[in-house]
Amino acid sequence: MIVTLTANPSLDRTVELAEALEPGAVQRATSTRQDPGGKGVNVTRALRASGVDSIAVLPAGAGDAFLAALDAEGVPHRAVPIDGAVRTNLTIVDAAGVTTKVNEPGPELDADAQERLVEATAAASVGADWLVLAGSLPPGAPDDFYVRVVAAARAAADRSGAPAPRIAVDTSGAALAALVESGVGVDLIKPNAEELAELTDSSDEAALESGPEEAIDLARSIPVERVRASLVTLGAEGAALVTEDHAWFARAPRVVPRSTVGAGDCSLAGFLVAAVEGASPADALARAVASGAAAVALPGSAVPTRDQVDPARVVVTEVAAQPVGDHQ
């Protein structure tokens, strides 16, 4: 079982255009779709599409259209009641696959709602293999919110006598920095090039996406006692995986892009599918990249099924085999 936390979920509305987006013009859509979203929700959807049990924990009021969308798709969830409606995010994809996103801030979570969300997540994660903390924090939540969640989940596991779940994190900015700097220690982070550059105070994001070497060096600079492994997605180039002793790069297979929305979430889900099935790190990286590529070829934030993911198309190369500590 894999538990995901989406502290700031969203209804993701995707509009596809037949031409390039023209600001100020009136344009007609060729198609539209709406999916229940937010990073953790997308991970749960992708995991279940690959046959792995998962439940999404999130804040949403009774009767919210977001919960109806989850029910309609058959997504298992545990909702913490809050005031205010789940936000709607708009994605516009033009004929060339260029994506423009407009994300709402989401409802504010007061101290009581935050505590109930932490408690619900900790309770759901008892006995789980992984706990995934994914997405932005909602208005009102402090930067160290995820630190509190990790501590609560481990305390709940300790009280129950169950092993603590492994922790995977896909967030950015101050929330990611606070979690890494806290020293609580997590098993996996999944930054993209921009997020890794921000986390490590690097100004050369373009260099990160031009090849894996710079990304691997930056991932190695993160103390291993804080982050045991980094899955760095590099857009159309592929992804790199850095562990305590090794590093690998996997180039993405070429696909006709339709929507990049949720592709990173599907990459993380693909990695976790392989991990819970006992795959090697290199094979887990291959499935991550194949899952992301499969998602890019689908409309909106649709997630690929297991049959649509083909890790055999992904070539994985070991870039280095040196202890991370030698680079700190």
Tab-separated table of C-alpha atoms in Angstrom:
chain	number	residue	atom	x	y	z
A	1	MET	CA	0.000	0.000	0.000
A	2	ILE	CA	1.185	3.501	-0.882
A	3	VAL	CA	-0.385	6.526	0.803
A	4	THR	CA	-0.244	9.939	-0.850
A	5	LEU	CA	-0.846	13.319	0.732
A	6	THR	CA	-2.063	16.175	-1.439
A	7	ALA	CA	-2.330	19.196	0.835
A	8	ASN	CA	-3.553	21.462	-1.982
A	9	PRO	CA	-5.592	19.334	-4.427
A	10	SER	CA	-7.199	20.665	-7.580
A	11	LEU	CA	-9.706	19.982	-10.306
A	12	ASP	CA	-7.504	20.044	-13.403
A	13	ARG	CA	-9.273	21.383	-16.479
A	14	THR	CA	-7.360	20.965	-19.749
A	15	VAL	CA	-8.237	22.785	-22.966
A	16	GLU	CA	-6.628	21.784	-26.267
A	17	LEU	CA	-6.312	24.260	-29.142
A	18	ALA	CA	-5.833	23.598	-32.863
A	19	GLU	CA	-3.534	26.613	-33.204
A	20	ALA	CA	-0.955	28.535	-31.192
A	21	LEU	CA	-2.253	30.390	-28.133
A	22	GLU	CA	-2.761	34.073	-28.919
A	23	PRO	CA	-3.162	36.357	-25.872
A	24	GLY	CA	-6.099	38.707	-26.310
A	25	ALA	CA	-7.660	36.663	-29.131
A	26	VAL	CA	-10.836	34.563	-29.181
A	27	GLN	CA	-9.952	30.938	-29.926
A	28	ARG	CA	-11.931	27.731	-30.139
A	29	ALA	CA	-11.017	24.587	-28.252
A	30	THR	CA	-10.781	21.255	-30.032
A	31	SER	CA	-11.306	19.307	-26.808
A	32	THR	CA	-11.602	19.747	-23.063
A	33	ARG	CA	-11.384	17.391	-20.098
A	34	GLN	CA	-11.470	17.666	-16.326
A	35	ASP	CA	-9.664	15.339	-13.916
A	36	PRO	CA	-9.248	15.244	-10.153
A	37	GLY	CA	-5.664	16.340	-9.591
A	38	GLY	CA	-2.895	17.627	-7.441
A	39	LYS	CA	0.428	15.788	-7.404
A	40	GLY	CA	-0.408	13.192	-4.769
A	41	VAL	CA	-3.801	12.443	-6.288
A	42	ASN	CA	-2.154	11.965	-9.679
A	43	VAL	CA	0.372	9.576	-8.135
A	44	THR	CA	-2.448	7.522	-6.586
A	45	ARG	CA	-4.331	7.467	-9.899
A	46	ALA	CA	-1.198	6.328	-11.757
A	47	LEU	CA	-0.332	3.694	-9.147
A	48	ARG	CA	-3.806	2.179	-9.318
A	49	ALA	CA	-3.686	2.216	-13.124
A	50	SER	CA	-0.614	-0.018	-12.776
A	51	GLY	CA	-2.266	-2.333	-10.267
A	52	VAL	CA	-0.669	-1.008	-7.060
A	53	ASP	CA	-2.900	-0.250	-4.066
A	54	SER	CA	-2.912	3.403	-3.049
A	55	ILE	CA	-5.084	5.845	-1.135
A	56	ALA	CA	-5.049	9.624	-1.394
A	57	VAL	CA	-5.333	11.799	1.718
A	58	LEU	CA	-6.466	15.366	1.080
A	59	PRO	CA	-8.518	18.290	2.440
A	60	ALA	CA	-11.980	18.789	0.919
A	61	GLY	CA	-15.393	19.722	2.237
A	62	ALA	CA	-18.382	17.397	2.068
A	63	GLY	CA	-20.203	17.815	-1.227
A	64	ASP	CA	-17.188	19.324	-2.988
A	65	ALA	CA	-17.200	18.628	-6.736
A	66	PHE	CA	-13.644	17.388	-6.344
A	67	LEU	CA	-14.794	14.462	-4.190
A	68	ALA	CA	-17.450	13.601	-6.754
A	69	ALA	CA	-14.732	13.510	-9.412
A	70	LEU	CA	-12.641	11.144	-7.272
A	71	ASP	CA	-15.650	8.886	-6.740
A	72	ALA	CA	-16.462	8.894	-10.442
A	73	GLU	CA	-12.929	7.717	-11.237
A	74	GLY	CA	-12.897	5.191	-8.400
A	75	VAL	CA	-9.941	6.785	-6.588
A	76	PRO	CA	-9.757	5.653	-2.929
A	77	HIS	CA	-9.405	8.663	-0.688
A	78	ARG	CA	-9.599	9.933	2.852
A	79	ALA	CA	-10.886	13.507	2.927
A	80	VAL	CA	-10.412	15.889	5.857
A	81	PRO	CA	-13.364	18.330	5.953
A	82	ILE	CA	-12.466	21.998	5.465
A	83	ASP	CA	-14.177	25.283	4.669
A	84	GLY	CA	-13.884	26.479	1.095
A	85	ALA	CA	-13.849	24.696	-2.243
A	86	VAL	CA	-10.972	22.793	-3.788
A	87	ARG	CA	-9.268	24.989	-6.383
A	88	THR	CA	-9.497	24.621	-10.163
A	89	ASN	CA	-6.347	24.725	-12.287
A	90	LEU	CA	-6.539	25.546	-15.994
A	91	THR	CA	-4.114	24.133	-18.560
A	92	ILE	CA	-4.108	25.268	-22.187
A	93	VAL	CA	-2.248	23.088	-24.700
A	94	ASP	CA	-1.738	24.414	-28.226
A	95	ALA	CA	-1.209	22.448	-31.445
A	96	ALA	CA	2.571	22.325	-30.927
A	97	GLY	CA	2.205	20.888	-27.451
A	98	VAL	CA	3.170	24.145	-25.731
A	99	THR	CA	1.521	24.166	-22.300
A	100	THR	CA	0.251	27.224	-20.431
A	101	LYS	CA	-0.972	26.758	-16.852
A	102	VAL	CA	-3.031	28.993	-14.584
A	103	ASN	CA	-3.141	27.631	-11.027
A	104	GLU	CA	-5.468	28.976	-8.344
A	105	PRO	CA	-4.069	29.349	-4.798
A	106	GLY	CA	-6.546	27.041	-3.086
A	107	PRO	CA	-8.470	27.499	0.177
A	108	GLU	CA	-6.596	28.537	3.314
A	109	LEU	CA	-6.065	25.874	5.966
A	110	ASP	CA	-6.293	27.132	9.547
A	111	ALA	CA	-4.342	25.536	12.398
A	112	ASP	CA	-7.141	23.107	13.241
A	113	ALA	CA	-7.503	21.890	9.657
A	114	GLN	CA	-3.741	21.480	9.384
A	115	GLU	CA	-3.607	19.342	12.520
A	116	ARG	CA	-6.492	17.147	11.356
A	117	LEU	CA	-4.784	16.669	7.996
A	118	VAL	CA	-1.515	15.677	9.702
A	119	GLU	CA	-3.353	13.207	11.969
A	120	ALA	CA	-5.325	11.685	9.087
A	121	THR	CA	-2.169	11.203	7.036
A	122	ALA	CA	-0.284	9.617	9.927
A	123	ALA	CA	-3.165	7.229	10.655
A	124	ALA	CA	-3.540	6.215	6.999
A	125	SER	CA	0.188	5.553	6.625
A	126	VAL	CA	0.456	2.982	9.439
A	127	GLY	CA	1.524	-0.250	7.756
A	128	ALA	CA	2.071	1.424	4.373
A	129	ASP	CA	5.160	0.757	2.258
A	130	TRP	CA	5.537	4.381	1.206
A	131	LEU	CA	4.118	7.766	2.173
A	132	VAL	CA	4.256	10.276	-0.680
A	133	LEU	CA	4.186	13.989	0.187
A	134	ALA	CA	3.394	15.784	-3.027
A	135	GLY	CA	2.542	19.222	-4.326
A	136	SER	CA	2.456	22.772	-3.097
A	137	LEU	CA	1.328	23.777	0.363
A	138	PRO	CA	-2.019	25.554	0.657
A	139	PRO	CA	-2.344	29.110	1.939
A	140	GLY	CA	-1.943	29.172	5.706
A	141	ALA	CA	0.363	26.155	5.966
A	142	PRO	CA	3.895	26.888	7.262
A	143	ASP	CA	6.992	25.921	5.296
A	144	ASP	CA	7.730	23.061	7.724
A	145	PHE	CA	4.298	21.439	7.315
A	146	TYR	CA	5.749	18.342	5.649
A	147	VAL	CA	8.306	18.032	8.458
A	148	ARG	CA	5.387	17.724	10.879
A	149	VAL	CA	3.759	15.085	8.692
A	150	VAL	CA	6.922	12.945	8.579
A	151	ALA	CA	7.328	13.141	12.356
A	152	ALA	CA	3.671	12.257	12.941
A	153	ALA	CA	3.762	9.317	10.515
A	154	ARG	CA	6.838	7.848	12.164
A	155	ALA	CA	5.374	8.343	15.642
A	156	ALA	CA	2.139	6.612	14.594
A	157	ALA	CA	4.096	3.683	13.170
A	158	ASP	CA	6.144	3.430	16.350
A	159	ARG	CA	3.017	3.348	18.512
A	160	SER	CA	1.515	0.597	16.383
A	161	GLY	CA	4.664	-1.483	16.247
A	162	ALA	CA	4.663	-1.377	12.443
A	163	PRO	CA	7.707	-0.375	10.387
A	164	ALA	CA	7.695	3.292	9.455
A	165	PRO	CA	6.796	3.949	5.815
A	166	ARG	CA	9.480	5.091	3.449
A	167	ILE	CA	9.049	8.758	2.555
A	168	ALA	CA	8.969	10.123	-0.998
A	169	VAL	CA	8.691	13.858	-1.602
A	170	ASP	CA	7.666	15.809	-4.692
A	171	THR	CA	7.390	19.458	-3.766
A	172	SER	CA	9.429	22.594	-4.337
A	173	GLY	CA	10.598	25.925	-2.985
A	174	ALA	CA	10.490	26.651	0.713
A	175	ALA	CA	8.555	23.463	1.530
A	176	LEU	CA	11.236	21.244	-0.005
A	177	ALA	CA	14.077	23.267	1.503
A	178	ALA	CA	12.514	23.119	4.967
A	179	LEU	CA	12.113	19.353	4.756
A	180	VAL	CA	15.675	18.731	3.564
A	181	GLU	CA	17.236	21.197	5.992
A	182	SER	CA	15.266	19.842	8.959
A	183	GLY	CA	17.361	16.688	9.015
A	184	VAL	CA	14.367	14.363	9.517
A	185	GLY	CA	15.675	12.311	6.610
A	186	VAL	CA	13.605	11.149	3.641
A	187	ASP	CA	14.078	8.228	1.289
A	188	LEU	CA	13.447	9.922	-2.050
A	189	ILE	CA	12.950	13.361	-3.536
A	190	LYS	CA	11.762	13.959	-7.105
A	191	PRO	CA	12.783	17.446	-8.204
A	192	ASN	CA	12.819	18.652	-11.775
A	193	ALA	CA	15.741	20.733	-13.041
A	194	GLU	CA	14.296	24.037	-11.816
A	195	GLU	CA	13.478	22.637	-8.369
A	196	LEU	CA	16.902	21.014	-7.949
A	197	ALA	CA	18.625	24.240	-8.998
A	198	GLU	CA	16.610	26.184	-6.424
A	199	LEU	CA	17.216	23.627	-3.678
A	200	THR	CA	20.983	23.634	-4.208
A	201	ASP	CA	21.334	27.378	-4.918
A	202	SER	CA	22.432	26.784	-8.505
A	203	SER	CA	21.673	29.436	-11.104
A	204	ASP	CA	22.321	27.278	-14.165
A	205	GLU	CA	19.010	25.516	-14.768
A	206	ALA	CA	19.706	25.320	-18.512
A	207	ALA	CA	22.861	23.271	-17.862
A	208	LEU	CA	20.823	20.806	-15.828
A	209	GLU	CA	18.461	20.085	-18.702
A	210	SER	CA	21.265	19.817	-21.277
A	211	GLY	CA	22.634	16.619	-19.758
A	212	PRO	CA	22.710	14.530	-16.596
A	213	GLU	CA	26.190	15.339	-15.281
A	214	GLU	CA	25.353	18.679	-13.663
A	215	ALA	CA	22.141	17.315	-12.163
A	216	ILE	CA	23.955	14.331	-10.714
A	217	ASP	CA	26.666	16.530	-9.191
A	218	LEU	CA	24.058	18.759	-7.561
A	219	ALA	CA	22.068	15.797	-6.251
A	220	ARG	CA	25.274	14.407	-4.736
A	221	SER	CA	25.788	17.669	-2.877
A	222	ILE	CA	22.731	16.903	-0.707
A	223	PRO	CA	23.846	15.032	2.435
A	224	VAL	CA	22.776	11.398	2.226
A	225	GLU	CA	21.517	11.414	5.808
A	226	ARG	CA	18.958	14.010	4.700
A	227	VAL	CA	18.004	12.502	1.317
A	228	ARG	CA	18.815	8.874	0.547
A	229	ALA	CA	18.013	9.065	-3.164
A	230	SER	CA	17.125	11.718	-5.733
A	231	LEU	CA	15.047	11.068	-8.842
A	232	VAL	CA	15.703	14.142	-11.002
A	233	THR	CA	13.397	14.551	-13.988
A	234	LEU	CA	14.982	16.446	-16.872
A	235	GLY	CA	12.061	17.065	-19.205
A	236	ALA	CA	12.324	15.539	-22.668
A	237	GLU	CA	15.908	14.458	-21.949
A	238	GLY	CA	14.887	11.824	-19.397
A	239	ALA	CA	15.819	11.464	-15.734
A	240	ALA	CA	18.713	10.739	-13.389
A	241	LEU	CA	18.725	8.674	-10.219
A	242	VAL	CA	21.341	9.304	-7.532
A	243	THR	CA	21.670	7.006	-4.539
A	244	GLU	CA	24.292	6.772	-1.802
A	245	ASP	CA	26.710	4.758	-3.935
A	246	HIS	CA	25.613	5.050	-7.558
A	247	ALA	CA	24.108	7.259	-10.237
A	248	TRP	CA	22.233	6.399	-13.421
A	249	PHE	CA	20.793	8.310	-16.357
A	250	ALA	CA	17.872	7.194	-18.521
A	251	ARG	CA	17.102	8.949	-21.785
A	252	ALA	CA	13.402	9.385	-22.508
A	253	PRO	CA	11.969	7.594	-25.539
A	254	ARG	CA	10.641	9.894	-28.230
A	255	VAL	CA	6.875	10.321	-28.232
A	256	VAL	CA	4.441	12.704	-29.878
A	257	PRO	CA	3.632	15.087	-27.019
A	258	ARG	CA	0.026	15.814	-26.226
A	259	SER	CA	0.132	17.102	-22.633
A	260	THR	CA	2.877	17.379	-20.040
A	261	VAL	CA	0.387	17.823	-17.178
A	262	GLY	CA	1.025	15.177	-14.530
A	263	ALA	CA	3.949	13.586	-16.391
A	264	GLY	CA	6.285	14.067	-13.436
A	265	ASP	CA	3.694	12.552	-11.108
A	266	CYS	CA	3.466	9.506	-13.375
A	267	SER	CA	7.268	9.248	-13.365
A	268	LEU	CA	7.260	9.109	-9.578
A	269	ALA	CA	4.442	6.556	-9.624
A	270	GLY	CA	6.371	4.432	-12.105
A	271	PHE	CA	9.419	4.453	-9.848
A	272	LEU	CA	7.318	3.428	-6.848
A	273	VAL	CA	5.603	0.642	-8.798
A	274	ALA	CA	9.011	-0.833	-9.546
A	275	ALA	CA	10.254	-0.252	-6.015
A	276	VAL	CA	7.398	-2.106	-4.304
A	277	GLU	CA	7.807	-4.956	-6.785
A	278	GLY	CA	11.464	-5.360	-5.806
A	279	ALA	CA	13.102	-3.972	-8.954
A	280	SER	CA	16.692	-2.763	-8.990
A	281	PRO	CA	17.289	1.004	-8.856
A	282	ALA	CA	18.218	1.048	-12.557
A	283	ASP	CA	15.038	-0.803	-13.505
A	284	ALA	CA	12.976	1.496	-11.284
A	285	LEU	CA	14.486	4.472	-13.141
A	286	ALA	CA	13.598	2.885	-16.486
A	287	ARG	CA	9.975	2.442	-15.412
A	288	ALA	CA	9.867	6.010	-14.103
A	289	VAL	CA	11.012	7.434	-17.434
A	290	ALA	CA	8.753	5.135	-19.435
A	291	SER	CA	5.773	6.131	-17.286
A	292	GLY	CA	6.455	9.826	-17.752
A	293	ALA	CA	6.811	9.410	-21.512
A	294	ALA	CA	3.562	7.456	-21.699
A	295	ALA	CA	1.774	10.214	-19.780
A	296	VAL	CA	3.048	12.914	-22.158
A	297	ALA	CA	1.399	11.088	-25.062
A	298	LEU	CA	-2.022	11.193	-23.338
A	299	PRO	CA	-4.508	14.089	-23.142
A	300	GLY	CA	-4.844	16.346	-20.103
A	301	SER	CA	-3.760	14.716	-16.867
A	302	ALA	CA	-4.736	11.215	-17.969
A	303	VAL	CA	-2.497	8.510	-16.470
A	304	PRO	CA	-1.123	5.505	-18.363
A	305	THR	CA	-2.083	1.938	-17.603
A	306	ARG	CA	0.565	-0.714	-17.021
A	307	ASP	CA	0.149	-1.922	-20.621
A	308	GLN	CA	0.919	1.571	-21.950
A	309	VAL	CA	4.247	1.754	-20.095
A	310	ASP	CA	7.195	0.098	-21.830
A	311	PRO	CA	10.447	0.225	-19.807
A	312	ALA	CA	12.164	-1.858	-22.495
A	313	ARG	CA	12.274	1.277	-24.664
A	314	VAL	CA	14.398	3.074	-22.072
A	315	VAL	CA	18.183	2.727	-22.069
A	316	VAL	CA	19.742	3.216	-18.623
A	317	THR	CA	23.420	4.096	-18.263
A	318	GLU	CA	25.377	4.059	-15.019
A	319	VAL	CA	27.088	7.431	-14.907
A	320	ALA	CA	29.155	6.954	-11.772
A	321	ALA	CA	29.697	4.560	-8.906
A	322	GLN	CA	31.243	6.787	-6.282
A	323	PRO	CA	30.015	7.340	-2.722
A	324	VAL	CA	27.917	10.459	-2.377
A	325	GLY	CA	30.030	11.465	0.622
A	326	ASP	CA	33.045	12.022	-1.665
A	327	HIS	CA	31.170	14.908	-3.274
A	328	GLN	CA	29.950	16.727	-0.181
